[in-house]
Amino acid sequence: MKLGVNVDHVATLRQARGTTYPAPLEAARLCEKAGADGITIHLREDRRHIQDADVREFRRALKVPLNLEMANSPEIVEIAVAVKPAEVCLVPERRQELTTEGGLDAAGQFDALKPSIAKLKAAGIVVSLFIEPSVRQLDAAVALGAPVVELHTGKYCDLAGAAQADELRRLAEAAEYGHRLGLRINAGHGLNYDNLPAFRQAVPHLEVLNIGHSIVARAVLVGMEQAVREMKDLLA
Ligand code: PXP
């Protein structure tokens, strides 16, 4: 199973102070060094973390494939077509959300998605749809001509006990069904060092897991000692 690392929150830290550091690309290079199979960034319409220049820079400099998360908006579709990341993952976006909430309604937004997906595919980009684990959404992904889906694991990660077990079953059934339809199955959102093992064990046919927040959060802690030592050395 492959790991795609989402480095959006390195950009969140940069944007918080309007500095040039920490550079998301530098973080991505370290991810590559550590074995990441791909890098994901989300160019949001509100540009709260990743900026347009980051997308161009990542496309030029990365060795592993770039997966660009984005809303189905004409402006962002144009950017994707110009930059040509290896993969685009279409996600829903709401202005006030803390992070992507819920999956893309591929079935409900069929007519709006169809031309954008065709445009992205014509540019040679592999299109993935970030959807809830439901038959309706998986059928819509196939009808839209998307070769890949990313199953939204957010609910699984937020729930506990029997409700979490139910959601895990739903994810496993969706992966099985999607695989039978010929879709490639990715997954992500909210996965962390604690909830990953059970998810991995229960859900079949997974190709790529896209994980961001928990890895960036862990990196802050495992890197803190060295960061303080370096500053102390300057004071010595
Ligand atoms: N996959 C998609 C489609 C997402 O929108 C996100 C969050 O940007 C992720 C994966 C990664 O989620 P997390 O940061 O919670 O690991």
mmCIF file of C-alpha atoms and ligand atoms in Angstrom:
data_model
loop_
_atom_site.group_PDB
_atom_site.id
_atom_site.type_symbol
_atom_site.label_atom_id
_atom_site.label_comp_id
_atom_site.label_asym_id
_atom_site.label_seq_id
_atom_site.Cartn_x
_atom_site.Cartn_y
_atom_site.Cartn_z
ATOM 1 C CA MET A 1 0.000 0.000 0.000
ATOM 2 C CA LYS A 2 1.301 3.423 -0.943
ATOM 3 C CA LEU A 3 1.493 6.571 1.168
ATOM 4 C CA GLY A 4 0.679 9.994 -0.206
ATOM 5 C CA VAL A 5 1.714 12.701 2.236
ATOM 6 C CA ASN A 6 -0.376 15.866 2.359
ATOM 7 C CA VAL A 7 1.852 18.813 3.314
ATOM 8 C CA ASP A 8 -0.868 21.505 3.401
ATOM 9 C CA HIS A 9 -0.306 22.182 7.074
ATOM 10 C CA VAL A 10 3.349 23.034 6.550
ATOM 11 C CA ALA A 11 1.935 25.850 4.413
ATOM 12 C CA THR A 12 -0.578 26.649 7.192
ATOM 13 C CA LEU A 13 2.361 27.333 9.511
ATOM 14 C CA ARG A 14 4.061 29.518 6.894
ATOM 15 C CA GLN A 15 0.892 31.506 6.135
ATOM 16 C CA ALA A 16 0.249 32.067 9.856
ATOM 17 C CA ARG A 17 3.218 34.476 9.919
ATOM 18 C CA GLY A 18 3.554 35.444 6.279
ATOM 19 C CA THR A 19 7.138 34.152 6.250
ATOM 20 C CA THR A 20 8.858 32.095 3.555
ATOM 21 C CA TYR A 21 9.433 29.247 6.013
ATOM 22 C CA PRO A 22 8.654 26.470 6.636
ATOM 23 C CA ALA A 23 8.756 25.781 2.900
ATOM 24 C CA PRO A 24 6.220 23.102 1.965
ATOM 25 C CA LEU A 25 8.514 21.942 -0.843
ATOM 26 C CA GLU A 26 11.356 21.386 1.604
ATOM 27 C CA ALA A 27 8.991 19.295 3.718
ATOM 28 C CA ALA A 28 7.902 17.377 0.622
ATOM 29 C CA ARG A 29 11.522 16.603 -0.230
ATOM 30 C CA LEU A 30 11.995 15.157 3.262
ATOM 31 C CA CYS A 31 8.823 13.087 2.741
ATOM 32 C CA GLU A 32 10.317 11.735 -0.480
ATOM 33 C CA LYS A 33 13.558 10.933 1.327
ATOM 34 C CA ALA A 34 11.579 9.022 3.977
ATOM 35 C CA GLY A 35 9.801 6.926 1.351
ATOM 36 C CA ALA A 36 6.578 8.793 0.560
ATOM 37 C CA ASP A 37 5.136 7.453 -2.685
ATOM 38 C CA GLY A 38 3.384 10.681 -3.574
ATOM 39 C CA ILE A 39 2.761 14.214 -2.346
ATOM 40 C CA THR A 40 -0.658 15.804 -2.024
ATOM 41 C CA ILE A 41 -1.493 19.496 -1.795
ATOM 42 C CA HIS A 42 -4.880 21.209 -1.786
ATOM 43 C CA LEU A 43 -5.094 24.504 -3.658
ATOM 44 C CA ARG A 44 -8.181 25.932 -1.985
ATOM 45 C CA GLU A 45 -10.197 28.709 -3.530
ATOM 46 C CA ASP A 46 -9.544 30.792 -0.388
ATOM 47 C CA ARG A 47 -5.762 30.069 -0.631
ATOM 48 C CA ARG A 48 -5.581 29.600 3.117
ATOM 49 C CA HIS A 49 -2.485 27.400 2.955
ATOM 50 C CA ILE A 50 -1.090 26.249 -0.416
ATOM 51 C CA GLN A 51 -0.510 29.086 -2.915
ATOM 52 C CA ASP A 52 -0.467 29.028 -6.719
ATOM 53 C CA ALA A 53 3.336 29.335 -6.809
ATOM 54 C CA ASP A 54 3.630 26.242 -4.576
ATOM 55 C CA VAL A 55 1.708 24.165 -7.112
ATOM 56 C CA ARG A 56 4.004 25.194 -9.967
ATOM 57 C CA GLU A 57 7.109 24.662 -7.837
ATOM 58 C CA PHE A 58 5.966 21.208 -6.666
ATOM 59 C CA ARG A 59 5.225 20.151 -10.213
ATOM 60 C CA ARG A 60 8.725 21.170 -11.310
ATOM 61 C CA ALA A 61 10.698 19.826 -8.374
ATOM 62 C CA LEU A 62 9.072 16.633 -7.069
ATOM 63 C CA LYS A 63 10.390 13.214 -7.988
ATOM 64 C CA VAL A 64 7.238 11.376 -6.872
ATOM 65 C CA PRO A 65 3.798 12.031 -8.413
ATOM 66 C CA LEU A 66 1.924 15.173 -7.369
ATOM 67 C CA ASN A 67 -1.730 14.778 -6.410
ATOM 68 C CA LEU A 68 -3.562 18.116 -6.499
ATOM 69 C CA GLU A 69 -6.726 18.294 -4.412
ATOM 70 C CA MET A 70 -9.155 20.895 -5.647
ATOM 71 C CA ALA A 71 -12.758 21.983 -5.907
ATOM 72 C CA ASN A 72 -14.588 21.828 -9.196
ATOM 73 C CA SER A 73 -14.245 25.542 -9.887
ATOM 74 C CA PRO A 74 -13.396 26.917 -13.353
ATOM 75 C CA GLU A 75 -10.447 28.946 -12.048
ATOM 76 C CA ILE A 76 -8.798 25.988 -10.341
ATOM 77 C CA VAL A 77 -9.519 23.626 -13.227
ATOM 78 C CA GLU A 78 -7.653 26.057 -15.515
ATOM 79 C CA ILE A 79 -4.668 26.053 -13.155
ATOM 80 C CA ALA A 80 -4.636 22.242 -13.049
ATOM 81 C CA VAL A 81 -4.806 21.973 -16.826
ATOM 82 C CA ALA A 82 -1.883 24.413 -17.140
ATOM 83 C CA VAL A 83 0.288 22.812 -14.429
ATOM 84 C CA LYS A 84 -0.626 19.185 -15.206
ATOM 85 C CA PRO A 85 -0.110 17.354 -11.904
ATOM 86 C CA ALA A 86 -0.019 13.558 -12.239
ATOM 87 C CA GLU A 87 -3.355 13.332 -10.449
ATOM 88 C CA VAL A 88 -6.216 15.600 -9.449
ATOM 89 C CA CYS A 89 -8.571 14.707 -6.621
ATOM 90 C CA LEU A 90 -11.853 16.615 -6.804
ATOM 91 C CA VAL A 91 -13.173 17.534 -3.367
ATOM 92 C CA PRO A 92 -16.066 19.635 -2.074
ATOM 93 C CA GLU A 93 -15.141 22.960 -0.506
ATOM 94 C CA ARG A 94 -16.961 25.252 1.869
ATOM 95 C CA ARG A 95 -15.574 28.608 2.883
ATOM 96 C CA GLN A 96 -15.925 28.322 6.669
ATOM 97 C CA GLU A 97 -14.912 24.677 7.078
ATOM 98 C CA LEU A 98 -11.842 23.755 9.139
ATOM 99 C CA THR A 99 -11.030 20.993 6.656
ATOM 100 C CA THR A 100 -12.812 19.162 3.827
ATOM 101 C CA GLU A 101 -16.151 18.101 5.278
ATOM 102 C CA GLY A 102 -17.970 15.185 3.695
ATOM 103 C CA GLY A 103 -17.375 13.708 0.280
ATOM 104 C CA LEU A 104 -18.046 15.147 -3.136
ATOM 105 C CA ASP A 105 -21.647 14.573 -4.251
ATOM 106 C CA ALA A 106 -20.586 13.002 -7.548
ATOM 107 C CA ALA A 107 -24.134 11.770 -8.203
ATOM 108 C CA GLY A 108 -25.872 15.077 -7.371
ATOM 109 C CA GLN A 109 -23.343 17.246 -9.237
ATOM 110 C CA PHE A 110 -23.032 14.952 -12.224
ATOM 111 C CA ASP A 111 -23.674 17.622 -14.876
ATOM 112 C CA ALA A 112 -21.252 20.121 -13.349
ATOM 113 C CA LEU A 113 -18.510 17.529 -12.911
ATOM 114 C CA LYS A 114 -18.725 15.855 -16.308
ATOM 115 C CA PRO A 115 -17.102 18.645 -18.427
ATOM 116 C CA SER A 116 -14.403 19.375 -15.828
ATOM 117 C CA ILE A 117 -13.424 15.718 -15.596
ATOM 118 C CA ALA A 118 -13.304 15.489 -19.393
ATOM 119 C CA LYS A 119 -11.080 18.591 -19.527
ATOM 120 C CA LEU A 120 -8.690 17.284 -16.873
ATOM 121 C CA LYS A 121 -8.494 13.864 -18.539
ATOM 122 C CA ALA A 122 -7.824 15.478 -21.926
ATOM 123 C CA ALA A 123 -4.833 17.216 -20.293
ATOM 124 C CA GLY A 124 -3.457 13.782 -19.362
ATOM 125 C CA ILE A 125 -4.324 14.082 -15.662
ATOM 126 C CA VAL A 126 -5.586 11.056 -13.710
ATOM 127 C CA VAL A 127 -8.845 12.129 -12.055
ATOM 128 C CA SER A 128 -9.882 10.905 -8.632
ATOM 129 C CA LEU A 129 -13.121 11.738 -6.791
ATOM 130 C CA PHE A 130 -13.189 12.117 -3.011
ATOM 131 C CA ILE A 131 -16.478 10.422 -2.115
ATOM 132 C CA GLU A 132 -18.429 8.874 0.727
ATOM 133 C CA PRO A 133 -18.351 5.068 0.725
ATOM 134 C CA SER A 134 -21.734 4.555 -0.960
ATOM 135 C CA VAL A 135 -22.941 2.579 -3.970
ATOM 136 C CA ARG A 136 -24.611 5.691 -5.403
ATOM 137 C CA GLN A 137 -21.374 7.695 -5.374
ATOM 138 C CA LEU A 138 -19.272 4.814 -6.700
ATOM 139 C CA ASP A 139 -21.708 4.264 -9.580
ATOM 140 C CA ALA A 140 -21.562 7.997 -10.321
ATOM 141 C CA ALA A 141 -17.744 7.919 -10.381
ATOM 142 C CA VAL A 142 -17.829 5.191 -13.018
ATOM 143 C CA ALA A 143 -20.485 7.032 -15.056
ATOM 144 C CA LEU A 144 -18.357 10.197 -14.887
ATOM 145 C CA GLY A 145 -15.329 8.334 -16.246
ATOM 146 C CA ALA A 146 -13.162 8.816 -13.153
ATOM 147 C CA PRO A 147 -10.679 5.925 -12.916
ATOM 148 C CA VAL A 148 -9.925 6.482 -9.217
ATOM 149 C CA VAL A 149 -11.906 7.231 -6.073
ATOM 150 C CA GLU A 150 -10.654 8.317 -2.684
ATOM 151 C CA LEU A 151 -12.948 7.003 0.036
ATOM 152 C CA HIS A 152 -13.611 9.558 2.772
ATOM 153 C CA THR A 153 -12.402 8.070 6.054
ATOM 154 C CA GLY A 154 -13.329 11.101 8.181
ATOM 155 C CA LYS A 155 -16.396 9.517 9.775
ATOM 156 C CA TYR A 156 -14.499 6.341 10.641
ATOM 157 C CA CYS A 157 -11.829 8.453 12.309
ATOM 158 C CA ASP A 158 -14.317 10.578 14.287
ATOM 159 C CA LEU A 159 -16.520 7.724 15.530
ATOM 160 C CA ALA A 160 -15.917 5.151 18.272
ATOM 161 C CA GLY A 161 -17.228 1.756 19.337
ATOM 162 C CA ALA A 162 -20.060 0.110 17.402
ATOM 163 C CA ALA A 163 -20.662 3.140 15.201
ATOM 164 C CA GLN A 164 -17.013 3.083 14.141
ATOM 165 C CA ALA A 165 -17.225 -0.640 13.391
ATOM 166 C CA ASP A 166 -20.304 0.027 11.221
ATOM 167 C CA GLU A 167 -18.485 2.726 9.286
ATOM 168 C CA LEU A 168 -15.486 0.433 8.811
ATOM 169 C CA ARG A 169 -17.830 -2.184 7.344
ATOM 170 C CA ARG A 170 -19.296 0.436 5.014
ATOM 171 C CA LEU A 171 -15.785 1.391 3.857
ATOM 172 C CA ALA A 172 -14.802 -2.244 3.297
ATOM 173 C CA GLU A 173 -17.980 -2.934 1.290
ATOM 174 C CA ALA A 174 -17.476 0.211 -0.771
ATOM 175 C CA ALA A 175 -13.878 -0.732 -1.537
ATOM 176 C CA GLU A 176 -15.005 -4.198 -2.594
ATOM 177 C CA TYR A 177 -17.824 -2.831 -4.757
ATOM 178 C CA GLY A 178 -15.659 -0.121 -6.324
ATOM 179 C CA HIS A 179 -12.929 -2.622 -7.116
ATOM 180 C CA ARG A 180 -15.480 -4.857 -8.863
ATOM 181 C CA LEU A 181 -16.541 -1.852 -10.941
ATOM 182 C CA GLY A 182 -12.915 -1.450 -12.040
ATOM 183 C CA LEU A 183 -12.159 1.639 -9.949
ATOM 184 C CA ARG A 184 -8.805 2.145 -8.238
ATOM 185 C CA ILE A 185 -9.425 2.681 -4.532
ATOM 186 C CA ASN A 186 -7.592 5.264 -2.450
ATOM 187 C CA ALA A 187 -8.641 6.560 0.958
ATOM 188 C CA GLY A 188 -7.919 9.363 3.349
ATOM 189 C CA HIS A 189 -8.899 12.035 5.838
ATOM 190 C CA GLY A 190 -8.304 11.917 9.571
ATOM 191 C CA LEU A 191 -6.118 8.810 9.485
ATOM 192 C CA ASN A 192 -3.518 8.770 12.237
ATOM 193 C CA TYR A 193 -1.034 6.491 13.966
ATOM 194 C CA ASP A 194 -3.769 5.022 16.199
ATOM 195 C CA ASN A 195 -6.686 4.472 13.816
ATOM 196 C CA LEU A 196 -4.682 3.316 10.784
ATOM 197 C CA PRO A 197 -3.940 -0.335 11.706
ATOM 198 C CA ALA A 198 -7.607 -1.395 12.096
ATOM 199 C CA PHE A 199 -8.577 0.483 8.946
ATOM 200 C CA ARG A 200 -5.830 -1.147 6.921
ATOM 201 C CA GLN A 201 -6.749 -4.587 8.131
ATOM 202 C CA ALA A 202 -10.474 -4.236 7.411
ATOM 203 C CA VAL A 203 -10.545 -2.494 4.036
ATOM 204 C CA PRO A 204 -9.416 -4.377 0.897
ATOM 205 C CA HIS A 205 -8.003 -3.181 -2.445
ATOM 206 C CA LEU A 206 -6.478 0.030 -1.119
ATOM 207 C CA GLU A 207 -3.787 1.532 -3.345
ATOM 208 C CA VAL A 208 -2.887 4.901 -1.815
ATOM 209 C CA LEU A 209 -3.642 6.369 1.589
ATOM 210 C CA ASN A 210 -3.429 10.162 1.698
ATOM 211 C CA ILE A 211 -2.444 11.356 5.154
ATOM 212 C CA GLY A 212 -1.553 14.875 6.230
ATOM 213 C CA HIS A 213 -2.466 16.394 9.563
ATOM 214 C CA SER A 214 -1.308 13.536 11.791
ATOM 215 C CA ILE A 215 2.073 13.318 10.046
ATOM 216 C CA VAL A 216 2.721 17.066 10.190
ATOM 217 C CA ALA A 217 1.611 17.105 13.843
ATOM 218 C CA ARG A 218 3.965 14.232 14.665
ATOM 219 C CA ALA A 219 6.805 15.929 12.786
ATOM 220 C CA VAL A 220 6.467 18.980 15.049
ATOM 221 C CA LEU A 221 7.007 16.803 18.099
ATOM 222 C CA VAL A 222 9.765 14.534 16.834
ATOM 223 C CA GLY A 223 11.637 17.565 15.470
ATOM 224 C CA MET A 224 11.270 19.830 18.530
ATOM 225 C CA GLU A 225 14.344 18.626 20.405
ATOM 226 C CA GLN A 226 16.678 19.256 17.486
ATOM 227 C CA ALA A 227 15.109 22.638 16.745
ATOM 228 C CA VAL A 228 15.711 23.822 20.314
ATOM 229 C CA ARG A 229 19.268 22.454 20.339
ATOM 230 C CA GLU A 230 20.075 24.391 17.153
ATOM 231 C CA MET A 231 18.808 27.642 18.713
ATOM 232 C CA LYS A 232 20.730 26.955 21.954
ATOM 233 C CA ASP A 233 23.899 26.419 19.891
ATOM 234 C CA LEU A 234 23.428 29.902 18.420
ATOM 235 C CA LEU A 235 23.180 31.357 21.927
ATOM 236 C CA ALA A 236 26.266 29.560 23.211
HETATM 237 N N1 PXP B 1 -7.690 13.341 1.361
HETATM 238 C C1 PXP B 1 -8.448 14.432 1.086
HETATM 239 C C2 PXP B 1 -9.321 14.398 -0.123
HETATM 240 C C3 PXP B 1 -8.406 15.576 1.906
HETATM 241 O O1 PXP B 1 -9.175 16.633 1.624
HETATM 242 C C4 PXP B 1 -7.513 15.586 2.993
HETATM 243 C C5 PXP B 1 -7.388 16.821 3.833
HETATM 244 O O2 PXP B 1 -6.876 17.858 3.066
HETATM 245 C C6 PXP B 1 -6.735 14.438 3.228
HETATM 246 C C7 PXP B 1 -6.858 13.323 2.421
HETATM 247 C C8 PXP B 1 -5.768 14.361 4.367
HETATM 248 O O3 PXP B 1 -6.484 14.431 5.554
HETATM 249 P P1 PXP B 1 -5.700 14.585 6.940
HETATM 250 O O4 PXP B 1 -4.962 15.879 6.871
HETATM 251 O O5 PXP B 1 -6.786 14.569 7.955
HETATM 252 O O6 PXP B 1 -4.761 13.413 7.030
#
